[in-house]
């Protein structure tokens, strides 16, 4: 199913008590979440595996237009550091493909200590792209990934570079790599994962994603400031700002 537009969601589908009235009951949180949003990011997959049956259950509880982004395991990115990941990828993909057509994006978040090495990066993304139909997004955090060589490699392999807030370097504040997908992750500022975004910041975020969507690529925006439940409220406000941009 082809989708174009601008889509906002959160990392996980928790519904804090202060927002429960806005999400119709009864039903599990994911089912209720999916009545208001059309995307979600699963980041727990980075730390522990989920059974294929679990992914199948999640997929069956959301509407047909709903899509998931799933973070790749730290075993691939942090332990193996993108090297010799074939077997790990096979196991992970066998699980996550339980989402079927609702698997939209695989998110590869790299450790801050991992520099850009073209042979390693190219080999990893070639390996992964041959095994999945999902689009690929990469969130690098080492400064070397924001140089021209890395940008070219990601663009040629159709890997979107995440725009992150806070940005580890200035270039990380805007999307890069493949232009067919722009993927934003807002982690919370000044305290990562905890801080709420104020009205001025949300207005800025809303303008940025609308301008990015106007360029023609699909836009995914994920609020990851979940530690104190701020992500959902922030996502609701920005989603309202960009609602006219989205289409299915």
Tab-separated table of C-alpha atoms in Angstrom:
chain	number	residue	atom	x	y	z
A	1	UNK	CA	0.000	0.000	0.000
A	2	UNK	CA	1.467	3.342	-1.054
A	3	UNK	CA	1.393	6.099	1.538
A	4	UNK	CA	2.405	9.698	1.231
A	5	UNK	CA	2.181	12.432	3.764
A	6	UNK	CA	3.191	13.252	7.295
A	7	UNK	CA	2.611	10.824	10.166
A	8	UNK	CA	3.173	11.415	13.867
A	9	UNK	CA	3.387	8.875	16.701
A	10	UNK	CA	5.321	7.809	19.770
A	11	UNK	CA	7.849	5.218	20.853
A	12	UNK	CA	5.571	2.589	22.341
A	13	UNK	CA	1.845	2.967	22.853
A	14	UNK	CA	1.520	3.738	26.535
A	15	UNK	CA	-1.440	5.948	27.465
A	16	UNK	CA	-0.797	7.997	30.627
A	17	UNK	CA	-3.774	8.457	32.928
A	18	UNK	CA	-4.033	12.138	32.085
A	19	UNK	CA	-4.744	11.258	28.451
A	20	UNK	CA	-7.001	8.227	28.890
A	21	UNK	CA	-10.210	10.146	28.203
A	22	UNK	CA	-8.986	10.918	24.707
A	23	UNK	CA	-8.535	7.244	23.823
A	24	UNK	CA	-11.788	5.266	23.640
A	25	UNK	CA	-12.154	2.267	25.924
A	26	UNK	CA	-12.388	-0.684	26.305
A	27	UNK	CA	-9.489	-2.439	24.647
A	28	UNK	CA	-5.728	-2.839	25.086
A	29	UNK	CA	-3.550	0.258	24.814
A	30	UNK	CA	-2.320	-0.475	21.282
A	31	UNK	CA	-5.833	-0.876	19.944
A	32	UNK	CA	-6.887	2.387	21.578
A	33	UNK	CA	-3.713	4.192	20.477
A	34	UNK	CA	-4.303	3.122	16.876
A	35	UNK	CA	-7.655	4.906	16.830
A	36	UNK	CA	-5.817	8.248	17.088
A	37	UNK	CA	-2.458	7.596	15.373
A	38	UNK	CA	-1.385	5.724	12.255
A	39	UNK	CA	2.231	4.877	13.177
A	40	UNK	CA	4.163	3.689	16.213
A	41	UNK	CA	7.781	2.819	16.936
A	42	UNK	CA	8.716	-0.378	18.756
A	43	UNK	CA	12.027	0.247	20.507
A	44	UNK	CA	11.898	-2.592	23.045
A	45	UNK	CA	13.088	-4.864	20.213
A	46	UNK	CA	16.487	-3.233	20.607
A	47	UNK	CA	16.901	-4.730	24.065
A	48	UNK	CA	15.032	-8.025	23.911
A	49	UNK	CA	13.460	-10.246	21.243
A	50	UNK	CA	9.714	-10.548	20.741
A	51	UNK	CA	8.182	-13.753	19.416
A	52	UNK	CA	6.747	-13.732	15.903
A	53	UNK	CA	3.371	-14.523	17.441
A	54	UNK	CA	3.598	-11.334	19.490
A	55	UNK	CA	4.186	-9.250	16.373
A	56	UNK	CA	1.291	-11.052	14.676
A	57	UNK	CA	-0.975	-10.195	17.600
A	58	UNK	CA	0.040	-6.550	17.472
A	59	UNK	CA	-0.608	-6.397	13.732
A	60	UNK	CA	-4.058	-7.925	14.117
A	61	UNK	CA	-5.100	-5.329	16.694
A	62	UNK	CA	-4.625	-2.244	14.477
A	63	UNK	CA	-6.360	-0.955	11.307
A	64	UNK	CA	-5.151	-1.859	7.842
A	65	UNK	CA	-3.546	1.545	7.238
A	66	UNK	CA	-1.507	1.412	10.465
A	67	UNK	CA	2.277	0.923	10.232
A	68	UNK	CA	5.043	-0.021	12.645
A	69	UNK	CA	8.675	1.026	12.828
A	70	UNK	CA	10.855	-1.512	14.644
A	71	UNK	CA	14.303	-0.869	16.073
A	72	UNK	CA	16.966	-3.435	15.224
A	73	UNK	CA	18.627	-5.328	18.097
A	74	UNK	CA	21.590	-3.863	19.957
A	75	UNK	CA	23.342	-7.167	19.327
A	76	UNK	CA	23.732	-6.011	15.721
A	77	UNK	CA	24.480	-2.333	16.255
A	78	UNK	CA	26.299	-2.146	19.585
A	79	UNK	CA	27.827	-5.591	20.129
A	80	UNK	CA	28.684	-6.676	16.575
A	81	UNK	CA	28.961	-3.038	15.436
A	82	UNK	CA	27.408	-3.881	12.034
A	83	UNK	CA	29.896	-6.705	11.337
A	84	UNK	CA	28.889	-10.350	10.701
A	85	UNK	CA	25.215	-9.700	11.394
A	86	UNK	CA	23.698	-12.099	8.857
A	87	UNK	CA	22.565	-14.728	11.352
A	88	UNK	CA	21.297	-12.121	13.799
A	89	UNK	CA	19.351	-10.411	11.026
A	90	UNK	CA	17.725	-13.674	9.935
A	91	UNK	CA	16.434	-14.360	13.438
A	92	UNK	CA	15.234	-10.797	13.957
A	93	UNK	CA	13.478	-10.587	10.598
A	94	UNK	CA	11.782	-13.940	11.085
A	95	UNK	CA	10.235	-12.469	14.221
A	96	UNK	CA	9.385	-8.962	13.030
A	97	UNK	CA	7.895	-10.128	9.753
A	98	UNK	CA	4.973	-11.288	11.849
A	99	UNK	CA	3.768	-7.729	11.287
A	100	UNK	CA	3.280	-8.549	7.598
A	101	UNK	CA	2.443	-5.545	5.415
A	102	UNK	CA	2.176	-3.376	8.520
A	103	UNK	CA	5.955	-3.390	8.948
A	104	UNK	CA	6.878	0.011	7.570
A	105	UNK	CA	10.397	0.882	8.731
A	106	UNK	CA	13.387	-0.786	10.339
A	107	UNK	CA	15.254	1.678	12.528
A	108	UNK	CA	19.010	1.206	12.969
A	109	UNK	CA	20.215	3.317	15.910
A	110	UNK	CA	24.001	3.343	16.163
A	111	UNK	CA	26.088	3.866	19.306
A	112	UNK	CA	27.824	7.243	19.661
A	113	UNK	CA	31.187	5.456	19.586
A	114	UNK	CA	30.644	3.891	16.142
A	115	UNK	CA	32.360	5.886	13.367
A	116	UNK	CA	31.451	5.742	9.703
A	117	UNK	CA	33.439	3.091	7.846
A	118	UNK	CA	32.132	2.789	4.268
A	119	UNK	CA	32.898	-0.892	3.711
A	120	UNK	CA	31.260	-1.929	6.975
A	121	UNK	CA	28.266	0.375	6.586
A	122	UNK	CA	27.721	-0.544	2.957
A	123	UNK	CA	27.972	-4.244	3.646
A	124	UNK	CA	25.524	-4.053	6.534
A	125	UNK	CA	22.849	-2.099	4.696
A	126	UNK	CA	23.245	-4.223	1.559
A	127	UNK	CA	22.766	-7.336	3.669
A	128	UNK	CA	19.699	-5.941	5.426
A	129	UNK	CA	18.002	-4.525	2.341
A	130	UNK	CA	18.276	-7.850	0.511
A	131	UNK	CA	16.372	-9.556	3.314
A	132	UNK	CA	13.457	-7.176	3.872
A	133	UNK	CA	10.954	-5.062	1.974
A	134	UNK	CA	10.774	-2.605	4.875
A	135	UNK	CA	12.326	0.801	4.409
A	136	UNK	CA	15.479	1.502	6.373
A	137	UNK	CA	16.229	4.461	8.636
A	138	UNK	CA	19.525	5.003	10.428
A	139	UNK	CA	20.167	7.162	13.487
A	140	UNK	CA	23.952	7.617	13.673
A	141	UNK	CA	25.458	9.553	16.550
A	142	UNK	CA	29.173	9.729	15.706
A	143	UNK	CA	30.151	12.982	13.898
A	144	UNK	CA	31.762	11.114	11.001
A	145	UNK	CA	28.334	9.948	9.804
A	146	UNK	CA	27.405	13.513	8.898
A	147	UNK	CA	30.131	13.978	6.291
A	148	UNK	CA	29.514	13.859	2.539
A	149	UNK	CA	30.753	10.273	2.070
A	150	UNK	CA	28.276	8.860	4.576
A	151	UNK	CA	25.465	10.955	3.136
A	152	UNK	CA	26.171	9.622	-0.352
A	153	UNK	CA	26.347	6.008	0.813
A	154	UNK	CA	23.025	6.215	2.661
A	155	UNK	CA	21.283	7.963	-0.229
A	156	UNK	CA	22.491	5.413	-2.781
A	157	UNK	CA	21.271	2.544	-0.639
A	158	UNK	CA	17.920	4.222	0.046
A	159	UNK	CA	18.547	4.549	3.775
A	160	UNK	CA	16.976	7.586	5.436
A	161	UNK	CA	19.141	9.330	8.030
A	162	UNK	CA	17.166	10.229	11.124
A	163	UNK	CA	16.782	13.843	12.220
A	164	UNK	CA	17.282	13.740	16.001
A	165	UNK	CA	16.539	16.153	18.809
A	166	UNK	CA	18.772	16.823	20.639
A	167	UNK	CA	21.160	16.659	17.703
A	168	UNK	CA	24.677	15.301	18.416
A	169	UNK	CA	26.018	17.637	15.705
A	170	UNK	CA	24.162	20.461	13.896
A	171	UNK	CA	23.670	18.394	10.727
A	172	UNK	CA	21.795	15.758	12.715
A	173	UNK	CA	18.886	18.159	13.277
A	174	UNK	CA	17.634	17.695	9.705
A	175	UNK	CA	16.848	14.539	7.744
A	176	UNK	CA	19.493	13.147	5.429
A	177	UNK	CA	20.362	10.173	3.288
A	178	UNK	CA	17.541	8.882	1.076
A	179	UNK	CA	14.986	11.580	0.340
A	180	UNK	CA	12.054	9.194	-0.061
A	181	UNK	CA	11.587	9.031	3.708
A	182	UNK	CA	12.218	11.639	6.396
A	183	UNK	CA	12.309	10.165	9.896
A	184	UNK	CA	12.317	12.441	12.956
A	185	UNK	CA	12.951	11.326	16.551
A	186	UNK	CA	12.353	13.828	19.362
A	187	UNK	CA	13.986	12.541	22.533
A	188	UNK	CA	13.246	15.470	24.837
A	189	UNK	CA	15.259	18.610	25.658
A	190	UNK	CA	17.040	19.468	27.883
A	191	UNK	CA	16.669	16.128	29.683
A	192	UNK	CA	16.649	13.295	27.158
A	193	UNK	CA	13.625	10.975	27.464
A	194	UNK	CA	12.151	13.051	30.310
A	195	UNK	CA	11.625	16.658	29.217
A	196	UNK	CA	8.334	17.977	27.911
A	197	UNK	CA	8.383	20.141	24.771
A	198	UNK	CA	6.888	23.590	25.328
A	199	UNK	CA	4.449	25.269	22.948
A	200	UNK	CA	7.151	27.182	21.111
A	201	UNK	CA	9.166	24.013	20.501
A	202	UNK	CA	6.099	22.128	19.280
A	203	UNK	CA	5.292	24.943	16.865
A	204	UNK	CA	8.844	24.723	15.525
A	205	UNK	CA	8.562	20.948	15.170
A	206	UNK	CA	5.221	21.261	13.411
A	207	UNK	CA	6.621	23.768	10.921
A	208	UNK	CA	9.662	21.591	10.253
A	209	UNK	CA	7.690	18.453	9.488
A	210	UNK	CA	5.193	20.310	7.313
A	211	UNK	CA	8.008	21.898	5.309
A	212	UNK	CA	9.701	18.522	4.951
A	213	UNK	CA	6.476	16.872	3.800
A	214	UNK	CA	6.021	19.608	1.210
A	215	UNK	CA	9.190	18.393	-0.509
A	216	UNK	CA	7.359	15.246	-1.560
A	217	UNK	CA	8.825	12.497	0.613
A	218	UNK	CA	6.957	10.652	3.321
A	219	UNK	CA	7.530	11.938	6.856
A	220	UNK	CA	7.487	9.926	10.072
A	221	UNK	CA	7.830	11.754	13.382
A	222	UNK	CA	8.290	9.898	16.669
A	223	UNK	CA	8.240	11.405	20.157
A	224	UNK	CA	10.567	9.396	22.391
A	225	UNK	CA	10.291	11.519	25.561
A	226	UNK	CA	8.306	8.770	27.236
A	227	UNK	CA	9.920	8.524	30.699
A	228	UNK	CA	7.358	10.816	32.314
A	229	UNK	CA	4.591	10.357	29.769
A	230	UNK	CA	5.099	13.561	27.799
A	231	UNK	CA	5.431	11.893	24.395
A	232	UNK	CA	1.730	11.250	23.884
A	233	UNK	CA	0.613	14.805	24.636
A	234	UNK	CA	3.341	16.250	22.432
A	235	UNK	CA	2.407	13.883	19.609
A	236	UNK	CA	-1.275	14.797	19.842
A	237	UNK	CA	-0.472	18.501	19.515
A	238	UNK	CA	1.873	18.109	16.556
A	239	UNK	CA	-0.427	15.612	14.862
A	240	UNK	CA	-3.209	18.203	15.017
A	241	UNK	CA	-0.868	20.730	13.383
A	242	UNK	CA	-0.053	18.473	10.434
A	243	UNK	CA	-3.355	16.606	10.063
A	244	UNK	CA	-4.185	18.329	6.792
A	245	UNK	CA	-0.867	17.174	5.338
A	246	UNK	CA	-1.541	13.454	5.837
A	247	UNK	CA	-3.340	11.205	3.427
A	248	UNK	CA	-3.830	7.474	3.073
